[in-house]
mmCIF file of C-alpha atoms in Angstrom:
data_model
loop_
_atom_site.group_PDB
_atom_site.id
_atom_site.type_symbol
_atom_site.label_atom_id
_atom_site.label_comp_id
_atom_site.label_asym_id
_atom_site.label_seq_id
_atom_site.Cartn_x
_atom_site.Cartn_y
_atom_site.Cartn_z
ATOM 1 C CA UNK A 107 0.000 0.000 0.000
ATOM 2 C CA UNK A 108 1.282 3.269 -1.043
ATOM 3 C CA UNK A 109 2.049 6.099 1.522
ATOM 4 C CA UNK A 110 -0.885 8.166 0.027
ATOM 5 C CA UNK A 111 -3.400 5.190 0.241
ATOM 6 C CA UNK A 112 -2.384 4.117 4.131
ATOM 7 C CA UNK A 113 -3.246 7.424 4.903
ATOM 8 C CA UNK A 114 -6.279 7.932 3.342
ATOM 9 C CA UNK A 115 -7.138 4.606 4.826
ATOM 10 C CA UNK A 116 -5.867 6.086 7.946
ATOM 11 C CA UNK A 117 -8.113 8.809 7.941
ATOM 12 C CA UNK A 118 -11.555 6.948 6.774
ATOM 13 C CA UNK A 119 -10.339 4.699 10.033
ATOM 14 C CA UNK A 120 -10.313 7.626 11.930
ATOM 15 C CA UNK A 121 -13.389 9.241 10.787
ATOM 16 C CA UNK A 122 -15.306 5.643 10.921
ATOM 17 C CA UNK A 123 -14.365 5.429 14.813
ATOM 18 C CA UNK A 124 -15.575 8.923 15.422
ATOM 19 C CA UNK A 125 -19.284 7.798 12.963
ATOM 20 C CA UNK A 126 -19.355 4.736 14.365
ATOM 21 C CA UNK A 127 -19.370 5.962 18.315
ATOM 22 C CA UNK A 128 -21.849 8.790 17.658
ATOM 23 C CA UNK A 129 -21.218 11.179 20.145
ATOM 24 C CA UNK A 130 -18.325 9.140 21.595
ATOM 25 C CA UNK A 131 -14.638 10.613 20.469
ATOM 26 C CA UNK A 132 -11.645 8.352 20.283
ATOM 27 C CA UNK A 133 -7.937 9.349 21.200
ATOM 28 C CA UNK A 134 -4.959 9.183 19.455
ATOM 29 C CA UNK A 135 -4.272 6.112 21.295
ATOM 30 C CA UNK A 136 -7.391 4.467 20.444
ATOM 31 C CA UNK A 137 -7.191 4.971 16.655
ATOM 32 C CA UNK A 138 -3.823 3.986 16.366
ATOM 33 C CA UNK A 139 -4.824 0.080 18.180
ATOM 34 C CA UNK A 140 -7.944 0.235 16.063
ATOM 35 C CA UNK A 141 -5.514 0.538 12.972
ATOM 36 C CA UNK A 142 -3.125 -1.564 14.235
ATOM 37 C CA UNK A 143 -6.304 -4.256 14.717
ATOM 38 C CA UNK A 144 -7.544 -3.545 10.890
ATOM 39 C CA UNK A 145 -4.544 -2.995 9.292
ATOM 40 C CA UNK A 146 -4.102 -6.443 6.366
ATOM 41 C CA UNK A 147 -0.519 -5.069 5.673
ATOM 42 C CA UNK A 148 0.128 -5.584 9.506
ATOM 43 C CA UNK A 149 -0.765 -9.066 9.374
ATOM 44 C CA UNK A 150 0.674 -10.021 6.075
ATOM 45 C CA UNK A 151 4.322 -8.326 8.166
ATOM 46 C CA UNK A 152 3.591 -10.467 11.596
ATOM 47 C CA UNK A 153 3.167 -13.777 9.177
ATOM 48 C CA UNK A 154 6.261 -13.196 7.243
ATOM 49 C CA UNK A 155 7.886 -13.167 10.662
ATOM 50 C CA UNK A 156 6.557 -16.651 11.954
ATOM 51 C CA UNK A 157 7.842 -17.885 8.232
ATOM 52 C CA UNK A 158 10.771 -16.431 8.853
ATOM 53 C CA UNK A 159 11.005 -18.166 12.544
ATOM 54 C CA UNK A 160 9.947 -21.456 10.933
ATOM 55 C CA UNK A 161 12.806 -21.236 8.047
ATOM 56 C CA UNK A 162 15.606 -20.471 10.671
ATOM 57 C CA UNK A 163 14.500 -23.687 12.629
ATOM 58 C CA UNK A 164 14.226 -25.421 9.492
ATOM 59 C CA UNK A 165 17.898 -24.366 9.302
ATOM 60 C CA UNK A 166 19.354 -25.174 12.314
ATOM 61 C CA UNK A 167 17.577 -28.622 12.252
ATOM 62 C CA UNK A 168 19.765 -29.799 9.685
ATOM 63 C CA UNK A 169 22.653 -30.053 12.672
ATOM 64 C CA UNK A 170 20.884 -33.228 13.794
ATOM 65 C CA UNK A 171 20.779 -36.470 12.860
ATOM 66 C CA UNK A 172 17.858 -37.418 10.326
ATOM 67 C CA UNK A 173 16.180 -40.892 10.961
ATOM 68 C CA UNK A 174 15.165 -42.923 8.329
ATOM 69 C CA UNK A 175 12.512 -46.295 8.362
ATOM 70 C CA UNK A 176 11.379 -48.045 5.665
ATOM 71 C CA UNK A 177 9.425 -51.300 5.374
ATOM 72 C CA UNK A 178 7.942 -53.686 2.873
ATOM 73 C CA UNK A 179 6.044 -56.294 1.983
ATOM 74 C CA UNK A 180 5.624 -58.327 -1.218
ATOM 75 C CA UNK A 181 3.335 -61.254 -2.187
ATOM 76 C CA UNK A 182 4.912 -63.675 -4.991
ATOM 77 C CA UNK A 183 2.925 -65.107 -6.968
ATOM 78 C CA UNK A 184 2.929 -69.374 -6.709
ATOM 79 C CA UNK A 185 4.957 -70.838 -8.484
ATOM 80 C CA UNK A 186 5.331 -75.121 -7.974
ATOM 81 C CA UNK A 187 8.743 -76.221 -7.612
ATOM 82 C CA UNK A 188 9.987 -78.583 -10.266
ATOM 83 C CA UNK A 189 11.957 -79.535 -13.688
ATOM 84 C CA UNK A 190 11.650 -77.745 -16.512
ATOM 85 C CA UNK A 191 13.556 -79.616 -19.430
ATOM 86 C CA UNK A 192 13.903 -78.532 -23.069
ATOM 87 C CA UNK A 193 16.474 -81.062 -25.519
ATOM 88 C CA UNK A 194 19.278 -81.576 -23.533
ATOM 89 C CA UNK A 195 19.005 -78.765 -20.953
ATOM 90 C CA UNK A 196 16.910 -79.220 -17.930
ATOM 91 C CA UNK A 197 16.222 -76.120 -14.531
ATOM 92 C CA UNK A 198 15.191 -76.905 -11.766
ATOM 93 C CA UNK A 199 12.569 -74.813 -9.946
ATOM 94 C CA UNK A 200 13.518 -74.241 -5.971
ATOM 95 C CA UNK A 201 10.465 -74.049 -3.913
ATOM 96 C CA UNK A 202 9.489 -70.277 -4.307
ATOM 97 C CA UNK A 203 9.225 -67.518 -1.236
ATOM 98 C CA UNK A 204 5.679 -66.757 -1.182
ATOM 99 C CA UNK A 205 6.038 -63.504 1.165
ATOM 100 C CA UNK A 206 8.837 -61.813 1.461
ATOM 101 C CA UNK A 207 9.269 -58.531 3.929
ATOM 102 C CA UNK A 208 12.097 -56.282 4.517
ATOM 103 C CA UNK A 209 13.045 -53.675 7.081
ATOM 104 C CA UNK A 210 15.517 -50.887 6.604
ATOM 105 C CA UNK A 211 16.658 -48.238 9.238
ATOM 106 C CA UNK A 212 18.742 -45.532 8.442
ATOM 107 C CA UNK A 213 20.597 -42.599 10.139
ATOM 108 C CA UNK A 214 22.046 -40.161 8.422
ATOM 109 C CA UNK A 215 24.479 -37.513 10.296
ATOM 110 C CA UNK A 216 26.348 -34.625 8.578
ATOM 111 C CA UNK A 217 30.231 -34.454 9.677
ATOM 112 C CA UNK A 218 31.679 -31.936 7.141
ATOM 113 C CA UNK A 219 29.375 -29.478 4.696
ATOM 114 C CA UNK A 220 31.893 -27.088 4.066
ATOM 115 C CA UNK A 221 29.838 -24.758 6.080
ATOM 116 C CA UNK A 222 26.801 -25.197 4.151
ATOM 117 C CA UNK A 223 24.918 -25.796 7.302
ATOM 118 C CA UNK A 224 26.156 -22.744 9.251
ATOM 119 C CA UNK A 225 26.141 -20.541 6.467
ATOM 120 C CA UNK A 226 22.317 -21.285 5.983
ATOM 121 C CA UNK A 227 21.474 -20.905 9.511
ATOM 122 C CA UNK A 228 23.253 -17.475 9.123
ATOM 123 C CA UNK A 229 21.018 -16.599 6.137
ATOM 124 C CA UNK A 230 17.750 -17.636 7.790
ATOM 125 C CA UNK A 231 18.802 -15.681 10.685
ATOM 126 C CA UNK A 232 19.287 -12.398 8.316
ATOM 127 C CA UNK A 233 15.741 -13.032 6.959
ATOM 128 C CA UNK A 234 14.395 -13.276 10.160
ATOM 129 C CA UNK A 235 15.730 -9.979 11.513
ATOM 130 C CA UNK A 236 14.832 -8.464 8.067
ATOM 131 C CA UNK A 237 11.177 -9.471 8.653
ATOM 132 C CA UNK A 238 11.497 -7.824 12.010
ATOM 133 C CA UNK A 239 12.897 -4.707 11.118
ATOM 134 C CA UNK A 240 10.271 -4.804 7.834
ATOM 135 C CA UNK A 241 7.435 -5.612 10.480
ATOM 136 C CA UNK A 242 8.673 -2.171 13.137
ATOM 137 C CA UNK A 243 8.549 -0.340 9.682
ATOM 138 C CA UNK A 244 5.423 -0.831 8.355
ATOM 139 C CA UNK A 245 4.197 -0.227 12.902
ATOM 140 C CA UNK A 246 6.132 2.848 12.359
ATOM 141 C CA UNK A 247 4.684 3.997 9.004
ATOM 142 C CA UNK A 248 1.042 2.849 10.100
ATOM 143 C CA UNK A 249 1.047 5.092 13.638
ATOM 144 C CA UNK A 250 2.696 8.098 11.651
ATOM 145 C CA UNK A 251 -0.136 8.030 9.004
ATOM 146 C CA UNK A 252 -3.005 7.451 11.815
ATOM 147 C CA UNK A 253 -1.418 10.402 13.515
ATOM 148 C CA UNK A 254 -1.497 12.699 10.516
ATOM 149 C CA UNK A 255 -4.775 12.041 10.137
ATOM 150 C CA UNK A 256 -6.117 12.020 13.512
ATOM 151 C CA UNK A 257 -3.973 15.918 13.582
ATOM 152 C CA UNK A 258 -5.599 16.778 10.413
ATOM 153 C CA UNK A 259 -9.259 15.514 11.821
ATOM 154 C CA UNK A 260 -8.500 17.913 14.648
ATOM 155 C CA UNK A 261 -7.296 20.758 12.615
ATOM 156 C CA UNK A 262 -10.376 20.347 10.696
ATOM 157 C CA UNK A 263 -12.892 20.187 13.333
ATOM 158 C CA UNK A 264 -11.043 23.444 14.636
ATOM 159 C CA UNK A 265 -11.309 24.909 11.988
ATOM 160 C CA UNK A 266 -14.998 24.391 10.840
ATOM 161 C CA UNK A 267 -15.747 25.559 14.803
ATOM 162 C CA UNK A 268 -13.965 28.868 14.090
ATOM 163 C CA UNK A 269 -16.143 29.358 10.813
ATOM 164 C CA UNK A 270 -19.417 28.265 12.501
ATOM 165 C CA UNK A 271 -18.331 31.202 15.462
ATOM 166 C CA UNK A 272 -17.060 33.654 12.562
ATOM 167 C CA UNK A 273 -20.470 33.023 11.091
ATOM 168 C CA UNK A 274 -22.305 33.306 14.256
ATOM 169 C CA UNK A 275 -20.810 36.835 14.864
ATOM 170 C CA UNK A 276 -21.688 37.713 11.733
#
């Protein structure tokens, strides 16, 4: 959302809070949680975080050992044990395996990556404080364009009281 559009949206937030209660006025304060509440870009910031927490995890998950299992079963079909003979050449059929199962375990531990591992963990952890610092901006640009507007409300409320009294002693 552009600067322009976040605070126009900041202002019909401001001026829907002030409809909305009727008589009742909200403070700065006020507004500023309401936005904070409402605000879709806000969200969209706090859930690029938690990805960002999940990928760094991710990361430094890879230090440990992975665990593999693996199992089978197969069903052959019958086959009857016997002679086969053809001219002069005869095979002999063993009696067949009519189930056969298997069972595999596996675990798999890194001992050198070259620094794959640590320089991934590093790059997580530089995405995650991006998505922080990303996440106090768009706070930051949010409460400054809830404040202009809530100022600008103000100035305009003053103003249209001065005209009404201007009026009045007219």
């Amino acid at each position: 959302m552009t600067g322009k559009a976040r605070m126009l949206a900041a202002a019909v937030l401001c001026a829907l809070c002030a409809a909305e209660a009727g008589a009742q006025t909200y403070g700065l304060d006020d507004c500023i949680r309401r936005a904070f509440a409402a605000d879709a870009g806000l969200r969209v910031g706090e859930l690029d975080g938690k990805i960002a927490e999940a990928r760094l995890r991710e990361m430094q998950g890879q230090y440990f050992p992975s665990v593999t299992l693996q199992g089978g079963y197969t069903r052959l079909s019958d086959v009857a044990a016997g002679t086969i003979t053809s001219g002069p050449f005869s095979v002999t059929l063993p009696t067949p395996l009519v189930n056969s199962t298997s069972i595999r375990l596996g675990v798999q531990q890194p001992l050198f990556t070259g620094q794959r591992i640590a320089g991934s963990v590093r790059q997580a952890e530089s995405l995650r404080d991006s998505s922080r610092a990303d996440l106090e901006k768009l706070k930051a640009d949010l409460r400054y364009a809830v404040e202009e507007a809530y100022w600008s409300l103000a100035k305009a409320k003053t103003q249209e009281q001065a005209i009404r009294e201007s009026i009045a002693q007219l």
